[in-house]
Short mmCIF file of C-alpha atoms in Angstrom, two decimals:
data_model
loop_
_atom_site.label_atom_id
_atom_site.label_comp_id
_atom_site.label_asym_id
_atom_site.label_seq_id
_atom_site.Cartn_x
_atom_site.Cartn_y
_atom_site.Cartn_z
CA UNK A 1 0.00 0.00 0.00
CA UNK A 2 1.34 3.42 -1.14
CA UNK A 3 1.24 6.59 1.61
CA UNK A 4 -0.24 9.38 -0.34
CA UNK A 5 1.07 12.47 1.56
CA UNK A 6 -1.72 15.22 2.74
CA UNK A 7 -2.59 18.08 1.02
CA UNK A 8 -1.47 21.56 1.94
CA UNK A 9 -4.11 22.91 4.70
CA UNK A 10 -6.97 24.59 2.86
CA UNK A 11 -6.18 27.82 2.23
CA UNK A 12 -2.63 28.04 1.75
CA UNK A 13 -2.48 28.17 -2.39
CA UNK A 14 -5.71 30.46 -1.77
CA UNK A 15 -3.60 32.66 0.04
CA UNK A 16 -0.31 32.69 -2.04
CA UNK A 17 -2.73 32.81 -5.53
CA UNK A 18 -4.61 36.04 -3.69
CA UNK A 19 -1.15 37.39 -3.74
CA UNK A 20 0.02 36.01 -6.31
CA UNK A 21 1.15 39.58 -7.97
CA UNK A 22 2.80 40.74 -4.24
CA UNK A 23 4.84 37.33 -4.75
CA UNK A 24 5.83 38.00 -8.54
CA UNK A 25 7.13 41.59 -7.64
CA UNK A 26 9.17 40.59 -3.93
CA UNK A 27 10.68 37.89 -6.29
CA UNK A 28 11.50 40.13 -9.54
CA UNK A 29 13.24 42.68 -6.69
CA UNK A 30 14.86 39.65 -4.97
CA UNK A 31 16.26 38.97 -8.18
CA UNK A 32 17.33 42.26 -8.88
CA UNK A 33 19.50 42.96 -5.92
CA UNK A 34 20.92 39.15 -6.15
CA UNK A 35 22.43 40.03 -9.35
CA UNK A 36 23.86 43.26 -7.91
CA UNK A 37 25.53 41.98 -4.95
CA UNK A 38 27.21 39.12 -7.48
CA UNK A 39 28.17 41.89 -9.42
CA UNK A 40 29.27 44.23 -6.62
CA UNK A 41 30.12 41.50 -3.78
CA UNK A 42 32.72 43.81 -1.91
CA UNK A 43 30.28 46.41 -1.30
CA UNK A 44 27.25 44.17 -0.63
CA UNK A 45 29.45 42.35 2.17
CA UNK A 46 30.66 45.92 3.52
CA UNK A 47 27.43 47.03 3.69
CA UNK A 48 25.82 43.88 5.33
CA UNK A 49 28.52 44.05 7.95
CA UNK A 50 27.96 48.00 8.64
CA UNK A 51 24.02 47.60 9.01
CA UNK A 52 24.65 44.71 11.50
CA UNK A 53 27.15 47.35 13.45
CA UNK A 54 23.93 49.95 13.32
CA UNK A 55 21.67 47.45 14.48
CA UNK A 56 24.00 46.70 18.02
CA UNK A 57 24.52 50.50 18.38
CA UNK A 58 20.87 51.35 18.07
CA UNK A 59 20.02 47.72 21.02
CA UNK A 60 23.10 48.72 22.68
CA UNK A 61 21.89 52.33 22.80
CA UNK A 62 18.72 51.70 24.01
CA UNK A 63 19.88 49.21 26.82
CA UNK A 64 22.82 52.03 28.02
CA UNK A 65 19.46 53.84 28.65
CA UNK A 66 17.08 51.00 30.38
CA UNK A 67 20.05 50.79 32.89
CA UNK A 68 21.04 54.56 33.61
CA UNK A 69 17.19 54.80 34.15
CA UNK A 70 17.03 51.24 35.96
CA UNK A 71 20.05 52.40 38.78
CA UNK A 72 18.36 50.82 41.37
CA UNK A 73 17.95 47.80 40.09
CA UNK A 74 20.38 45.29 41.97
CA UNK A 75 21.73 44.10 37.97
CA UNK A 76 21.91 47.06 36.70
CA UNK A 77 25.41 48.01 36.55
CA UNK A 78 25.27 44.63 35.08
CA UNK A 79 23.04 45.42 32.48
CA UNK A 80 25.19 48.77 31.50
CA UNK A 81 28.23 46.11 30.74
CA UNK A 82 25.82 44.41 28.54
CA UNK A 83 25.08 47.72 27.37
CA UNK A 84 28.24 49.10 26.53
CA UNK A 85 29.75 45.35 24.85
CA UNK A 86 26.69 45.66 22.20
CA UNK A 87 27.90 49.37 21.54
CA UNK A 88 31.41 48.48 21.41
CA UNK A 89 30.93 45.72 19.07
CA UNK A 90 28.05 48.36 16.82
CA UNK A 91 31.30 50.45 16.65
CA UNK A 92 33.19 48.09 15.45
CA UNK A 93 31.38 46.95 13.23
CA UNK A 94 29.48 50.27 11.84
CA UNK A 95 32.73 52.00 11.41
CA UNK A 96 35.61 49.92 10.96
CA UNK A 97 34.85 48.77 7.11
CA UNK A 98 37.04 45.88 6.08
CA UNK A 99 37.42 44.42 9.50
CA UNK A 100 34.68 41.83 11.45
CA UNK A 101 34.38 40.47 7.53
CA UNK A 102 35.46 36.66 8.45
CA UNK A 103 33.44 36.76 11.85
CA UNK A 104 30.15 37.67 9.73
CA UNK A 105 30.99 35.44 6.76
CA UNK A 106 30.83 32.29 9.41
CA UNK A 107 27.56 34.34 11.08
CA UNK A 108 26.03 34.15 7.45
CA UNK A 109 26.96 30.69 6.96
CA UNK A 110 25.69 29.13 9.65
CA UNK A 111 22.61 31.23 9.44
CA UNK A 112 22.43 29.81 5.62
CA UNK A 113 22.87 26.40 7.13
CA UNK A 114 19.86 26.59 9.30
CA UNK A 115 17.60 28.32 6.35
CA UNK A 116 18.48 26.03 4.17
CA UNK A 117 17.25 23.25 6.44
CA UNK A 118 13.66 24.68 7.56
CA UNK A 119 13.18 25.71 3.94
CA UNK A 120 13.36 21.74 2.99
CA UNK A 121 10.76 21.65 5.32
CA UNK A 122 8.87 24.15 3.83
CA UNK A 123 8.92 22.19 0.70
CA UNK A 124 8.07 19.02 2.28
CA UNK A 125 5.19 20.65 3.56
CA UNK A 126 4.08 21.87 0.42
CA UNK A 127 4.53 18.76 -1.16
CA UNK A 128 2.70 17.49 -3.85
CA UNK A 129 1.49 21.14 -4.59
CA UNK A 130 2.60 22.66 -7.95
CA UNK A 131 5.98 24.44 -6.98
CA UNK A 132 7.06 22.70 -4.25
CA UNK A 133 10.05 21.54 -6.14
CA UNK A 134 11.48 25.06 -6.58
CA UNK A 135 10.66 26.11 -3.16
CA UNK A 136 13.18 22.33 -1.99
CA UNK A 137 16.38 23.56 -4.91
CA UNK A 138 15.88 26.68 -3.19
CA UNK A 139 16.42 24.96 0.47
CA UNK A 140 19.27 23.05 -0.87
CA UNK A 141 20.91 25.79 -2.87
CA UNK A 142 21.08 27.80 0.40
CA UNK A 143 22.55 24.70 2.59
CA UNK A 144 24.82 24.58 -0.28
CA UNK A 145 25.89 28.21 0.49
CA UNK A 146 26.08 27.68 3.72
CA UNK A 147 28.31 24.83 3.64
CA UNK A 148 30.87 27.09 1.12
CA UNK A 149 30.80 30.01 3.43
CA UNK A 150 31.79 28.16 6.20
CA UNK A 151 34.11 25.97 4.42
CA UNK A 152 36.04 28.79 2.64
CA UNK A 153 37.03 30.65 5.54
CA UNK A 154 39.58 32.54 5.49
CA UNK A 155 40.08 33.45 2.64
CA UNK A 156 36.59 34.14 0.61
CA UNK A 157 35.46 36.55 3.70
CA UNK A 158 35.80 39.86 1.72
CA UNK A 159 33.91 38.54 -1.24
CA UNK A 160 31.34 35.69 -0.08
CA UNK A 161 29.29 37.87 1.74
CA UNK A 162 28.06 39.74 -1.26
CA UNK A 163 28.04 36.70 -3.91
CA UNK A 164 26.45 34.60 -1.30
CA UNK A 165 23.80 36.71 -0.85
CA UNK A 166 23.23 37.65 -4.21
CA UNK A 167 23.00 34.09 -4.86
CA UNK A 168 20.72 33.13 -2.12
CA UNK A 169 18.43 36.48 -3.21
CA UNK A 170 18.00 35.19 -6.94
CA UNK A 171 17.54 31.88 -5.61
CA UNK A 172 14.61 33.21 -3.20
CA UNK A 173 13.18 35.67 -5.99
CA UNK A 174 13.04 32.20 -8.62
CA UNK A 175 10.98 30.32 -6.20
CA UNK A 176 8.40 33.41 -5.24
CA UNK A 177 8.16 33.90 -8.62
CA UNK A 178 7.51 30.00 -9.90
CA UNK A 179 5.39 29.76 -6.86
CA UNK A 180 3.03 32.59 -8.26
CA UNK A 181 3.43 30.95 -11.69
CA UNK A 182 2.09 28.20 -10.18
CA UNK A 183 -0.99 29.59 -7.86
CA UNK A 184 -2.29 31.20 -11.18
#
């Protein structure tokens, strides 16, 4: 006897085919700035690295001010050291260009490693719905990057960043896009 697996919850195709045209677009742009950071992978991993730096500065920030204004709270000179190591780090990272590069580039990898992985299960679930095959390339392309960020280290840090995303972003923008092929 064959196991015939279930069919997506109702609704799910409903929902992607009612925005189908808001999946099309996110994919053509996904596409779009994939191809740029291949073409421009320097400046795509500089950049990724600086807006990681502004994101501590702006949490570190804004815990440097929950423990000034939480003094007498018994941890909160503790929290100020917390504080002041996310700052320190947003610095580094914000304004010091070229260097954090092979930190991130394993960051990114591993992060790739783990997408990769729950988007195969996004395609299993999916499965036997029309697309679900694009949506399981795209989790293994992206454990493939993943495993080739990680691997490469040291020396692909100043230029994986940027191809790696580019790569994953064209491979995310093909599967929104064959998935609202496929809903129509």
């Amino acid at each position: 006897m064959t196991h015939t697996p279930d069919p997506l919850p109702a609704g799910i195709m409903d929902a992607v085919r009612a925005h189908r045209g808001r999946f099309r677009t996110i994919g053509i742009v996904m596409i779009v700035v994939g191809v740029l950071a291949i073409l421009f992978p320097l400046i795509f991993s500089v950049v990724a690295k600086v807006t990681l730096g502004w994101v501590f500065l702006l949490t570190g920030a804004v815990l440097l001010w929950h423990a000034v204004q939480s003094r007498g709270w018994r941890s909160g000179l503790l929290a100020g050291f917390i504080a002041v190591l996310q700052l320190a780090l947003g610095v580094y990272l914000a304004f010091f260009a070229l260097t954090g590069l092979v930190g991130l580039t394993l960051l990114l990898g591993v992060v790739f490693l783990m997408q990769g992985v729950a988007e195969g299960v996004i395609a299993v679930q999916h499965r036997p719905e029309r697309g679900w095959g694009w949506l399981a390339v795209n989790g293994v392309v992206t454990l493939g990057l993943g495993l080739l960020l990680v691997a490469g280290l040291p020396g692909t840090a100043l230029w994986a960043i940027g191809v790696m995303l580019g790569v994953n972003f064209i491979s995310t923008g093909v599967a929104f896009v064959a998935l609202a092929r496929s809903a129509g």
